[in-house]
Coordinates of C-alpha atoms and ligand atoms in Angstrom, one line a residue:
M137 CA 4.4 1.5 -36.9
E138 CA 4.5 5.3 -36.2
E139 CA 1.3 5.0 -34.3
N140 CA 2.8 2.5 -31.9
K141 CA 5.6 4.8 -31.0
K142 CA 5.3 5.7 -27.3
I143 CA 5.3 9.3 -26.4
R144 CA 7.8 9.8 -23.7
P145 CA 7.0 12.6 -21.2
I146 CA 9.5 15.3 -20.8
R147 CA 11.1 14.7 -17.4
S148 CA 12.9 17.2 -15.2
Y149 CA 15.8 14.8 -14.6
V150 CA 18.1 12.5 -16.6
L151 CA 18.8 9.2 -14.9
R152 CA 22.6 8.7 -15.1
Q153 CA 24.1 5.5 -13.9
G154 CA 25.7 7.2 -10.9
R155 CA 28.0 4.9 -9.0
L156 CA 26.6 3.6 -5.8
T157 CA 29.2 3.2 -3.0
K158 CA 29.3 0.0 -1.1
H159 CA 28.0 1.9 2.0
Q160 CA 25.1 3.3 0.0
A161 CA 24.2 -0.1 -1.5
E162 CA 24.3 -1.8 1.9
A163 CA 22.0 0.9 3.3
I164 CA 19.4 0.4 0.6
S165 CA 19.5 -3.4 0.9
L166 CA 19.4 -3.4 4.7
Y167 CA 17.0 -0.6 5.4
G168 CA 15.3 0.2 2.1
N169 CA 12.2 -1.9 3.0
D170 CA 11.6 0.1 6.1
L171 CA 12.5 3.6 4.9
I172 CA 11.6 3.7 1.2
I173 CA 7.9 3.9 0.4
P174 CA 7.2 2.1 -2.9
S175 CA 5.6 4.5 -5.5
S176 CA 2.0 3.5 -6.1
N177 CA -1.4 5.0 -6.7
D178 CA -2.3 4.7 -3.0
L179 CA -2.6 7.8 -0.9
I180 CA -0.2 8.2 2.0
N181 CA -1.6 8.2 5.5
W182 CA 1.0 10.2 7.4
D183 CA -0.4 9.3 10.8
R184 CA -0.2 5.6 10.1
L185 CA 3.1 5.8 8.3
F186 CA 4.8 7.6 11.2
S187 CA 2.6 6.2 14.0
S188 CA 2.1 9.8 15.2
K189 CA -0.6 12.3 15.4
E190 CA -0.8 16.0 14.8
K191 CA 2.7 16.4 13.5
R192 CA 3.2 18.7 10.5
S193 CA 3.6 16.9 7.2
I194 CA 6.4 18.2 5.0
L195 CA 7.4 17.1 1.6
E196 CA 10.8 17.7 -0.1
I197 CA 11.2 17.2 -3.8
G198 CA 14.7 16.5 -5.3
F199 CA 16.7 16.1 -2.1
G200 CA 19.9 15.2 -4.0
M201 CA 22.3 13.6 -1.6
G202 CA 19.9 14.3 1.3
D203 CA 22.3 15.8 3.8
T204 CA 20.2 18.9 4.2
T205 CA 17.0 16.8 4.4
A206 CA 18.4 14.8 7.3
E207 CA 19.7 17.9 9.0
I208 CA 16.2 19.5 8.8
A209 CA 14.4 16.4 10.1
K210 CA 16.9 16.2 13.0
R211 CA 16.4 19.9 13.9
F212 CA 12.6 19.6 13.8
P213 CA 11.5 16.4 15.4
Q214 CA 8.0 17.9 15.8
N215 CA 7.5 17.5 12.0
N216 CA 7.3 14.5 9.8
Y217 CA 9.1 14.5 6.4
I218 CA 9.0 12.6 3.1
G219 CA 11.7 13.2 0.6
I220 CA 11.5 12.4 -3.1
E221 CA 14.6 11.7 -5.3
V222 CA 15.3 9.6 -8.3
H223 CA 19.0 9.0 -7.9
S224 CA 20.1 5.9 -5.9
P225 CA 23.3 7.3 -4.5
G226 CA 21.3 10.1 -2.8
V227 CA 18.8 7.6 -1.6
G228 CA 21.5 5.4 -0.1
N229 CA 23.3 8.4 1.4
L230 CA 20.1 9.7 3.0
I231 CA 19.3 6.2 4.5
N232 CA 22.8 6.3 6.1
K233 CA 22.0 9.7 7.6
I234 CA 18.7 8.6 8.9
K235 CA 20.4 5.8 10.7
A236 CA 23.3 7.9 11.9
Y237 CA 20.9 10.5 13.4
N238 CA 18.5 7.8 14.6
L239 CA 15.6 9.7 12.9
N240 CA 12.1 8.3 13.0
N241 CA 10.4 11.3 11.2
L242 CA 11.7 10.9 7.7
R243 CA 10.9 8.5 4.8
I244 CA 11.9 8.3 1.1
I245 CA 10.2 7.8 -2.2
Q246 CA 12.4 7.0 -5.2
H247 CA 10.3 8.1 -8.2
D248 CA 9.5 11.0 -10.5
A249 CA 8.0 13.6 -8.1
V250 CA 5.6 14.8 -10.8
E251 CA 3.8 11.5 -10.7
V252 CA 4.2 11.0 -6.9
V253 CA 2.7 14.4 -6.1
E254 CA -0.2 13.6 -8.4
N255 CA -0.9 10.1 -7.1
M256 CA 0.3 9.7 -3.6
F257 CA -0.8 12.8 -1.6
A258 CA -4.3 13.6 -0.6
D259 CA -5.7 17.0 -1.4
E260 CA -5.0 19.6 1.4
S261 CA -2.7 17.1 3.3
L262 CA 0.6 18.9 3.3
D263 CA 1.8 21.7 5.6
A264 CA 4.8 22.6 3.5
V265 CA 6.7 21.6 0.3
H266 CA 10.5 22.3 -0.1
I267 CA 12.1 22.3 -3.5
F268 CA 15.8 23.3 -3.0
F269 CA 17.8 24.0 -6.1
P270 CA 15.7 22.2 -8.7
D271 CA 17.9 21.4 -11.8
P272 CA 18.1 24.8 -13.6
W273 CA 18.1 23.5 -17.2
H274 CA 19.6 26.8 -18.1
K275 CA 20.0 26.3 -21.9
K276 CA 17.1 27.7 -23.8
R277 CA 16.4 24.5 -25.5
H278 CA 16.3 22.7 -22.2
N279 CA 14.0 25.1 -20.4
K280 CA 11.1 22.9 -21.1
R281 CA 12.5 20.4 -18.7
R282 CA 12.2 22.7 -15.8
L283 CA 10.2 21.2 -12.9
I284 CA 8.8 24.6 -11.8
R285 CA 6.0 25.4 -14.2
A286 CA 2.6 26.8 -13.6
E287 CA 0.9 23.4 -14.1
F288 CA 3.1 21.8 -11.5
L289 CA 2.7 24.7 -9.1
R290 CA -1.0 24.3 -9.4
K291 CA -0.8 20.6 -8.7
V292 CA 1.3 21.2 -5.6
A293 CA -1.3 23.8 -4.5
T294 CA -4.1 21.3 -4.5
K295 CA -2.0 19.1 -2.0
L296 CA -1.2 22.0 0.4
K297 CA -3.4 22.9 3.3
K298 CA -4.6 26.5 3.5
N299 CA -1.8 28.9 4.7
A300 CA 0.7 26.1 4.0
Y301 CA 3.9 27.2 2.2
L302 CA 5.9 26.2 -0.8
H303 CA 9.6 27.1 -0.4
I304 CA 11.8 27.1 -3.5
A305 CA 15.5 28.1 -3.7
T306 CA 17.6 28.5 -6.8
D307 CA 21.0 29.9 -7.6
W308 CA 20.1 30.8 -11.2
E309 CA 18.7 34.3 -11.5
D310 CA 17.0 33.4 -14.8
Y311 CA 15.2 30.5 -13.1
A312 CA 14.2 32.7 -10.2
L313 CA 12.6 35.2 -12.5
W314 CA 11.0 32.3 -14.5
I315 CA 9.5 30.9 -11.2
I316 CA 8.0 34.3 -10.4
E317 CA 6.5 34.5 -13.9
E318 CA 5.0 31.0 -13.6
F319 CA 3.6 31.9 -10.2
K320 CA 1.8 35.0 -11.5
V321 CA -0.7 32.8 -13.4
C322 CA -1.4 30.7 -10.3
K323 CA -4.2 32.2 -8.3
E324 CA -3.8 29.6 -5.6
Y325 CA -0.8 31.4 -3.9
V326 CA 0.5 34.7 -2.6
L327 CA 4.1 35.5 -2.0
K328 CA 4.8 35.2 1.7
T329 CA 6.9 38.3 1.8
N330 CA 9.0 39.9 -0.9
E331 CA 9.6 38.2 -4.2
F332 CA 13.0 37.1 -3.0
Q333 CA 14.0 36.4 0.6
I334 CA 17.3 36.2 2.4
K335 CA 18.0 32.6 3.1
P336 CA 15.9 31.7 6.2
D337 CA 17.8 30.1 9.1
H338 CA 15.6 27.0 9.0
R339 CA 17.1 26.1 5.6
P340 CA 20.6 24.8 6.0
Y341 CA 23.0 25.2 3.1
T342 CA 22.6 22.4 0.6
K343 CA 25.3 20.5 -1.2
Y344 CA 24.4 22.0 -4.6
E345 CA 24.1 25.4 -3.2
K346 CA 27.6 25.3 -1.7
R347 CA 29.0 24.4 -5.1
G348 CA 27.1 27.4 -6.6
L349 CA 28.3 29.8 -3.9
N350 CA 31.9 28.7 -4.6
L351 CA 31.4 29.6 -8.2
G352 CA 30.2 33.0 -7.1
H353 CA 26.4 32.4 -7.7
N354 CA 23.8 34.3 -5.7
V355 CA 20.8 32.5 -4.2
W356 CA 17.2 33.3 -4.4
D357 CA 14.7 32.0 -1.8
I358 CA 11.1 32.2 -2.9
V359 CA 8.2 31.4 -0.5
F360 CA 4.6 31.1 -1.6
M361 CA 1.7 30.7 0.7
R362 CA -1.4 28.7 -0.3
I363 CA -4.5 30.8 0.0
Ligands
LIG129 C1 20.3 20.3 -8.7 S1 19.9 19.0 -7.7 C2 19.7 19.7 -6.1 C3 19.8 18.6 -5.0 C4 19.6 19.1 -3.6 N1 18.3 19.7 -3.3 C5 20.7 20.2 -3.2 O1 20.3 21.4 -3.2 O2 21.8 19.8 -3.0 C6 18.2 18.6 -8.2 C7 17.8 17.2 -7.7 O3 16.4 17.0 -8.1 C8 16.2 15.7 -8.5 N2 15.0 15.7 -9.4 C9 14.8 16.5 -10.5 N3 13.6 16.2 -11.0 C10 13.0 15.3 -10.2 C11 11.8 14.7 -10.2 N4 10.9 14.9 -11.2 N5 11.5 13.8 -9.3 C12 12.4 13.5 -8.3 N6 13.6 14.1 -8.2 C13 13.9 15.0 -9.2 C14 17.5 15.4 -9.3 O4 17.7 14.0 -9.4 C15 18.6 16.1 -8.5 O5 19.1 15.2 -7.5

């Protein structure tokens, strides 16, 4: 009996039954087939997916409600974006934004990013990865759920092109310091500038960040470059 017990992986998220608004549900049922890429073990061909050539391929992990994701895709039509998120309200909201802004350079994957990164992106295929405000899991006993760990940083590194960047932002000092410690054992990266940067203009404020700022939190932007 004991032997048959499935070992559940430790995930960096908890799936709550968040309420989907009617507008979000409609967005998913009307446009989900076109805009959501089903998770699979097939590698993504960016040129084919976006019917475009020589655009930069940028992945965002954990886009939340997706407002910032859509804003970035709108500001930079010269890039293609894929956003990963597990929560349906965020997926529905982002689809509505894609439609409102008439974006053709952004798609969504609704699945655990740890598996998606491993299975769906070819080695050295990404120009950048954005991870804005990953869940801090600030209680000691929950630290093990943190997405940013050396093993994951290493996996992401294999998918980045040379000189491509990984941009992480957090509003938890303890997590910021943790990220730097995890990075120190990854020989695949160097810090782009200082350990912590001032928020770059190309990163709009995110929903989660605004909440943190209202609570008086600071923000740490960390940018690694793949070497
Ligand atoms: C704290 S929120 C930040 C959301 C957004 N980036 C922002 O700044 O407003 C972190 C998000 O990451 C998502 N997330 C956490 N782990 C994930 C994983 N392994 N795969 C996909 N999404 C994940 C959560 O569902 C959540 O929406």
